[in-house]
Coordinates of C-alpha atoms and ligand atoms in Angstrom, one line a residue:
X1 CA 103.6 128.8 208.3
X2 CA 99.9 128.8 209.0
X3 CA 98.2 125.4 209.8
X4 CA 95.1 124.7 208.4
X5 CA 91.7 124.4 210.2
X6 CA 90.7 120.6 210.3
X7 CA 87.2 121.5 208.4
X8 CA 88.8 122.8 205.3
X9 CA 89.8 120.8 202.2
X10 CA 93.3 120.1 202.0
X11 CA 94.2 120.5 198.3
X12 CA 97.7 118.8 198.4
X13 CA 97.2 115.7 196.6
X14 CA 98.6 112.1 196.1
X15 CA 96.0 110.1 193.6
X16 CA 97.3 107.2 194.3
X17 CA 99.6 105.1 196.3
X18 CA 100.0 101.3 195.0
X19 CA 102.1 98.8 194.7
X20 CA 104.0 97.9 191.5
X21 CA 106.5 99.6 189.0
X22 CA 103.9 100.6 186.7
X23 CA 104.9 103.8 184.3
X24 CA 102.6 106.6 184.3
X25 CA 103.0 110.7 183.5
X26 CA 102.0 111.2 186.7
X27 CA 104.7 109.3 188.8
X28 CA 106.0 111.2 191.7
X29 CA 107.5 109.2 193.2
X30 CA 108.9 105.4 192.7
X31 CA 110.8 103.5 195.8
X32 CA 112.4 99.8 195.0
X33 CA 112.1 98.2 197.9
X34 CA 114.4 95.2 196.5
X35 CA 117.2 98.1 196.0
X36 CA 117.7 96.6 192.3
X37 CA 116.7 99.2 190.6
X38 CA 119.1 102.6 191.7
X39 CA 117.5 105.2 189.5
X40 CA 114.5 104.8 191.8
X41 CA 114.7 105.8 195.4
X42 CA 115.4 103.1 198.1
X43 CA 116.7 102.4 201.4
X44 CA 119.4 100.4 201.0
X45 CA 118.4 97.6 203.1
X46 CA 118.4 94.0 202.3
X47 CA 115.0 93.0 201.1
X48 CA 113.4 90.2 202.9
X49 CA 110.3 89.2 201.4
X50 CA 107.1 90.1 201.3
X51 CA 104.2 90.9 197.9
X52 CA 105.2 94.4 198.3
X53 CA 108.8 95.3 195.9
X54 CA 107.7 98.7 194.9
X55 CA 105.7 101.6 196.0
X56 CA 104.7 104.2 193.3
X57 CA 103.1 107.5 194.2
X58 CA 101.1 109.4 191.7
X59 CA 100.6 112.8 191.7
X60 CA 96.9 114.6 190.3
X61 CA 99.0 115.9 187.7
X62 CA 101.8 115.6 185.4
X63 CA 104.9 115.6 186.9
X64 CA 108.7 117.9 185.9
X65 CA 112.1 117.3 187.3
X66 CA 115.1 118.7 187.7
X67 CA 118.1 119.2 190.5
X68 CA 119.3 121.9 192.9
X69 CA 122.1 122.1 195.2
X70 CA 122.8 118.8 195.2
X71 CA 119.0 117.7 195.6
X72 CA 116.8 115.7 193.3
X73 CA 112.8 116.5 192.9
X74 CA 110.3 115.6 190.8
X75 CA 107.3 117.8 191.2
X76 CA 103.8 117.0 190.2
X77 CA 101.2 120.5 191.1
X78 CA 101.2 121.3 194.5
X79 CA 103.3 118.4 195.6
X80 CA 107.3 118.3 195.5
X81 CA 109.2 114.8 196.3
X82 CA 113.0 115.8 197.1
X83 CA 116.4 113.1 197.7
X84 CA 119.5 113.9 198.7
X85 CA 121.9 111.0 198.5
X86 CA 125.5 111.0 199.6
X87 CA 128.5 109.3 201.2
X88 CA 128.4 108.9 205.0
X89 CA 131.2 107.4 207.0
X90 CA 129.5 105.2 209.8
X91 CA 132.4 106.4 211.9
X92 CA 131.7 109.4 211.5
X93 CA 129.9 112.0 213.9
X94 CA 126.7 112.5 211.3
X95 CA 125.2 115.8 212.7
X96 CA 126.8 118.3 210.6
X97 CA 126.1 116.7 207.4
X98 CA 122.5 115.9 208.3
X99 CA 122.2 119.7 209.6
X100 CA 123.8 120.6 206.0
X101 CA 121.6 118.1 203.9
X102 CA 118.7 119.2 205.8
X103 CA 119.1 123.0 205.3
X104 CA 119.3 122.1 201.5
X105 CA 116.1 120.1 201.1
X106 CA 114.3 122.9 203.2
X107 CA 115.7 125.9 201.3
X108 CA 114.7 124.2 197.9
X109 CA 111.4 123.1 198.9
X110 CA 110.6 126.9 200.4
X111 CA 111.8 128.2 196.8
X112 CA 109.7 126.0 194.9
X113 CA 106.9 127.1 196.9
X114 CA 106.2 123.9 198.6
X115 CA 107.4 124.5 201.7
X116 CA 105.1 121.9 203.9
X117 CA 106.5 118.8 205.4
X118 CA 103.9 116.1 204.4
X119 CA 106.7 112.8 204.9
X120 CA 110.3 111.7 205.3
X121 CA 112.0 109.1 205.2
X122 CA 116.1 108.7 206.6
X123 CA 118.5 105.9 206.1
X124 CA 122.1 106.3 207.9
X125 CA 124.8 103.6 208.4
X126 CA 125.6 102.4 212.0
X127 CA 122.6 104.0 213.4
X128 CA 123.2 102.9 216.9
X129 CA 126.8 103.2 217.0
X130 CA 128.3 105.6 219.7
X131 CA 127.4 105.2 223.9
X132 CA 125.1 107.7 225.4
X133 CA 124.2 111.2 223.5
X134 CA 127.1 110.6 221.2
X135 CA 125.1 107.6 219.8
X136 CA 124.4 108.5 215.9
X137 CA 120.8 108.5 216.0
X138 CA 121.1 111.0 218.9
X139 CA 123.2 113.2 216.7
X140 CA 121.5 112.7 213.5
X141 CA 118.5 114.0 216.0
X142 CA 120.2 117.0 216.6
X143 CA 121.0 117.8 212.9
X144 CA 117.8 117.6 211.8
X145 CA 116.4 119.6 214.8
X146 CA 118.8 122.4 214.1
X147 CA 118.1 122.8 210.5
X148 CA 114.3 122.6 211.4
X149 CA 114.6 125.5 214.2
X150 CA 116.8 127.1 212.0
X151 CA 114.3 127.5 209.0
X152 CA 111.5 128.3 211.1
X153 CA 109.5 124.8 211.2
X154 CA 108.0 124.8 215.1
X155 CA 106.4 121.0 216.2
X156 CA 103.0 122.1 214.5
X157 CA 104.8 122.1 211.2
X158 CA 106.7 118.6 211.4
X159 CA 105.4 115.3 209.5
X160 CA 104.8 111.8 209.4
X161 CA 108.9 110.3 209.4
X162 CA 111.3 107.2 209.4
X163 CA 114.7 107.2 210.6
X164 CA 116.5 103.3 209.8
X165 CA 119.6 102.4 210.3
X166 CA 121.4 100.5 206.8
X167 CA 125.1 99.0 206.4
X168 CA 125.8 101.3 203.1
X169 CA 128.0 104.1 204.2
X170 CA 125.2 106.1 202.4
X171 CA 122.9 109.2 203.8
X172 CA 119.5 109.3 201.9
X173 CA 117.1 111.9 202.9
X174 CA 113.7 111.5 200.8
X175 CA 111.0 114.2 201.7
X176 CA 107.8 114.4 200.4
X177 CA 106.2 118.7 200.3
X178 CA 103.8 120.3 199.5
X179 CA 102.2 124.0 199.3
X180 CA 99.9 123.3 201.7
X181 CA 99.9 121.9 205.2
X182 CA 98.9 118.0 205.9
X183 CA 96.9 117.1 209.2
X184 CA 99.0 115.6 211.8
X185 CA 97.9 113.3 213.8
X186 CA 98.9 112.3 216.8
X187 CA 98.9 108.3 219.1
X188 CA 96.6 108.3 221.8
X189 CA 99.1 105.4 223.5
X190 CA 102.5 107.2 223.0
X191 CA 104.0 110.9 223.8
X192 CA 104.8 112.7 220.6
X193 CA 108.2 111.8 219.8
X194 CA 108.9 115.5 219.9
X195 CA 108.2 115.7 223.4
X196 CA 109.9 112.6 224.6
X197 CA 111.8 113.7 228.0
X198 CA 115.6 114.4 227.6
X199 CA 117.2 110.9 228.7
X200 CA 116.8 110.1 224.5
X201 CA 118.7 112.6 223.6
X202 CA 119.8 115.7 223.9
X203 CA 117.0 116.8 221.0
X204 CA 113.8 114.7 220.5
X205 CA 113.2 113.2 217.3
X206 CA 111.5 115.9 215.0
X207 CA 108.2 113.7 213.7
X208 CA 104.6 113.5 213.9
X209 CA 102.8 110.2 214.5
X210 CA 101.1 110.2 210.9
X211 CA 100.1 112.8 208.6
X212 CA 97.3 113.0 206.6
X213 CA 96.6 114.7 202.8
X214 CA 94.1 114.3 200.2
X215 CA 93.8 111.4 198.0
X216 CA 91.6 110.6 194.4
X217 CA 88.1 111.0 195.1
X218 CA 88.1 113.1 197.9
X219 CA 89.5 110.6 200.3
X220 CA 92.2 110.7 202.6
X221 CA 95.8 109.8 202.3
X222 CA 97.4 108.8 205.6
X223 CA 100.8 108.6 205.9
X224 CA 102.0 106.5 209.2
X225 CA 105.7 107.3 210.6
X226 CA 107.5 104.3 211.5
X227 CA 105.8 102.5 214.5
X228 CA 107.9 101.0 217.3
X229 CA 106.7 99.2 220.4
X230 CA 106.7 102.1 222.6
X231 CA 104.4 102.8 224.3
X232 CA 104.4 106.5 226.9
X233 CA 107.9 107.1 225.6
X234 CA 109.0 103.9 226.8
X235 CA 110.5 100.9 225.3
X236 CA 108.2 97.6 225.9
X237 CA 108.8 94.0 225.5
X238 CA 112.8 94.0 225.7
X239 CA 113.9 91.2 223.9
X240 CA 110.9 89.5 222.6
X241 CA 110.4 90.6 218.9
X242 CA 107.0 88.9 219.0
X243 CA 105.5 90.7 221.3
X244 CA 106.9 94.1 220.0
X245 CA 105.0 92.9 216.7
X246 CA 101.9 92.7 218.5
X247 CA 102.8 96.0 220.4
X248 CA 102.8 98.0 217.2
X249 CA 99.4 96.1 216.1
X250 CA 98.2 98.0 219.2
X251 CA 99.6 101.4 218.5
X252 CA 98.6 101.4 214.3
X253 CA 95.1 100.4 216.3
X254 CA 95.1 103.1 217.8
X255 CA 96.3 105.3 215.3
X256 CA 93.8 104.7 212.9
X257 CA 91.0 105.5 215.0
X258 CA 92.4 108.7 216.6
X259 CA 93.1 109.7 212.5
X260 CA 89.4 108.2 211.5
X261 CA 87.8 110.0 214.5
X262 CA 90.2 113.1 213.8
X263 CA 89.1 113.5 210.0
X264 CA 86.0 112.4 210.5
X265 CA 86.6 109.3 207.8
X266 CA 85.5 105.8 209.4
X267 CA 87.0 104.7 206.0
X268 CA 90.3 105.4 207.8
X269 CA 90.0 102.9 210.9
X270 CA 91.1 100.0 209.3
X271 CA 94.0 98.8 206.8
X272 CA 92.9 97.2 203.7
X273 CA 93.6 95.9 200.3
X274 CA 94.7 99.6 199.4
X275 CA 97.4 99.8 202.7
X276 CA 101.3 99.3 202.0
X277 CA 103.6 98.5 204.8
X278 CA 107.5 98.5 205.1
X279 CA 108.4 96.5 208.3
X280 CA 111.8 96.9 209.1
X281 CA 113.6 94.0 211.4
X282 CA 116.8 94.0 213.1
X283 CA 117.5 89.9 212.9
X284 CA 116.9 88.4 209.3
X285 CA 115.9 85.6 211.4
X286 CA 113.0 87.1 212.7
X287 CA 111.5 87.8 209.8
X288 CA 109.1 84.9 209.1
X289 CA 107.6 85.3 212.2
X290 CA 106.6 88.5 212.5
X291 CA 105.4 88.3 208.8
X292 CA 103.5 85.4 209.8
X293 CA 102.0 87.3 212.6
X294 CA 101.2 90.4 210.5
X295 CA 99.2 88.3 207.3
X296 CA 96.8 87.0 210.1
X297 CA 96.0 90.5 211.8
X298 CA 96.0 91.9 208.1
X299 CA 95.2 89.6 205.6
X300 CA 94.5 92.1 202.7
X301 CA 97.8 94.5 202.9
X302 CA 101.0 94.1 201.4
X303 CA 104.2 94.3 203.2
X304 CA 107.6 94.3 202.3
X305 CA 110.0 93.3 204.7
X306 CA 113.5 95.0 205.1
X307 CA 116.3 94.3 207.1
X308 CA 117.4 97.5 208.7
X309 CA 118.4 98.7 212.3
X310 CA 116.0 100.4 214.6
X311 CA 116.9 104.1 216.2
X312 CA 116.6 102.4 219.4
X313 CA 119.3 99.4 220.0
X314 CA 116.2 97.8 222.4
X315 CA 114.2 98.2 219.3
X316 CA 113.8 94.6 217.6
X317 CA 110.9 95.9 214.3
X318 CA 109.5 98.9 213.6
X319 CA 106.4 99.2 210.5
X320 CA 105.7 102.2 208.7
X321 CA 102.0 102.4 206.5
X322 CA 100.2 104.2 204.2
X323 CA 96.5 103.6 203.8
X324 CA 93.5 105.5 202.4
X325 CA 90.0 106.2 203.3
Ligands
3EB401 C1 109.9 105.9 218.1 O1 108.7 105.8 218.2 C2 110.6 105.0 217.1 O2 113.5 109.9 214.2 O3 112.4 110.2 212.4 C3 110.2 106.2 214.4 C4 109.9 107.0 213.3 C5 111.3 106.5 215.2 C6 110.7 108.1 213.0 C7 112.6 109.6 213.4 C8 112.1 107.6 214.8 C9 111.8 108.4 213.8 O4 110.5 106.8 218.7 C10 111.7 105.6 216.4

């Protein structure tokens, strides 16, 4: 898998990401945030509130769909959107399935000829159930690790993620590809979660900060993993989910200008009426706070608030983003 030089066009493309569950021929990709509607994909997490109920992607053109092995995709040109969705026991150990489930996705996205990571997203039950390594986000990490290695994808070719933990004893793996590489881009204030030191597990998480691919009229799509107040590799602000809002204000700061500076788009520094957030918070009860805190740093964008639990049990919220510029 090559990677692309930063100066050339990347002709992967997403139109247009908004909010709403509007029909169109060129829909890629639909998530219902609320979880009402199950032909759509989700993440099977209690909604909380927020303007934002549904995200629909559009591809630049029209889309076809079908299933293989057990995975879903809808594919619009050069871009391939792919869901597996099956039981899970949340006593289980998850990282043969996940290895399995992974191994699928890649092998159908490589024989459709979109075999670039552009995003994922991963919701598991009992995400921080188990002590030590044999914690399930620790194993789920190794899963997905193993099937990565194992099909040849290096930390140059990962992308912008989400791993949440839900109470539905349901795996869902959604992954966005495409036939061409993204940009990834990297946080100035955190080590790449592929590099964080062993203590987290016996394999780092396989993401990239953000990734970035084109949008309508030659802009930029940028695709932000899920954002956690960490800061090095380090956890900060045990305890106080207020302060590990304004934490993650600070890192998707910071992010934005390394990706404005990076693609050389100042349209990219910051979120606007165009940006989509998912925040997801451990306590329901927190919720009205930290929404409260997020409308006055970013009056324009819409969020949708989910209740979900973080891969790290010191972990209180955690926002994902997409924006354009
Ligand atoms: C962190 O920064 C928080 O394993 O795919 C965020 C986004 C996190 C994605 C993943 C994990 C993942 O380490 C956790």
């Amino acid at each position: 898998m090559q990677h692309r030089a930063m100066s050339e066009q990347i002709p992967t493309g997403v139109r247009m990401v908004q909010a709403g569950n509007t029909a169109d021929g060129n829909r890629l990709l639909r998530f219902d945030l609320t979880g009402r509607d199950t032909d759509a994909a989700g993440c099977g997490l209690p909604w909380l509130g927020g303007e934002l109920e549904f995200e629909t992607w559009l591809g630049e053109e029209s889309v076809t769909c079908g299933e293989t092995d057990g995975v879903v995709w809808r594919r619009a040109g050069n871009l391939l959107f792919l869901a597996v969705e099956q039981h899970d026991d949340p006593a289980s150990d998850p990282a043969e399935a996940v290895q399995a489930a992974y191994a699928r996705l890649l092998e159908v996205a490589r024989a459709s000829g979109c075999a670039c990571l552009l995003r994922a997203w991963n919701y598991l039950p009992a995400i921080n159930a188990g002590d030590g390594d044999a914690e399930r986000y620790r194993r789920f990490c190794l899963g997905r690790a193993a099937a990565l290695e194992a099909a040849g994808y290096g930390e140059r070719e990962l992308c912008a993620g989400t791993a949440i933990g839900s109470e539905e004893p349901r795996l869902r793996i959604y992954l966005l590809s495409g036939s061409s590489p993204g940009i990834n881009i990297e946080n100035p204030r955190q080590v790449s979660a592929y590099r964080y030191p062993r203590r987290y597990g016996p394999r780092s998480p396989s993401f990239a900060r953000a990734t970035a691919i084109a949008g309508a009229n030659d802009s930029r799509l940028l695709m932000i993993s899920g954002t956690a107040s960490v800061v090095g590799h380090r956890t900060v602000h045990v305890g106080d989910v207020e302060a590990q809002a304004m934490e993650i204000v600070r890192n998707l700061d910071s992010l934005l200008v390394e990706a404005a500076t990076t693609l050389g788009r100042p349209g990219l520094r910051e979120f606007d009426e165009e940006s989509l957030m998912r925040v997801y918070v451990r306590r329901e009860a927190d919720w009205p706070a930290i929404e409260a805190r997020l409308q006055s740093c970013w009056p324009q964008v819409r969020l949708a608030g989910l209740r979900g639990d973080i891969c790290r049990s010191d972990l209180l919220v955690e926002i994902e983003a997409v924006t354009r510029g």
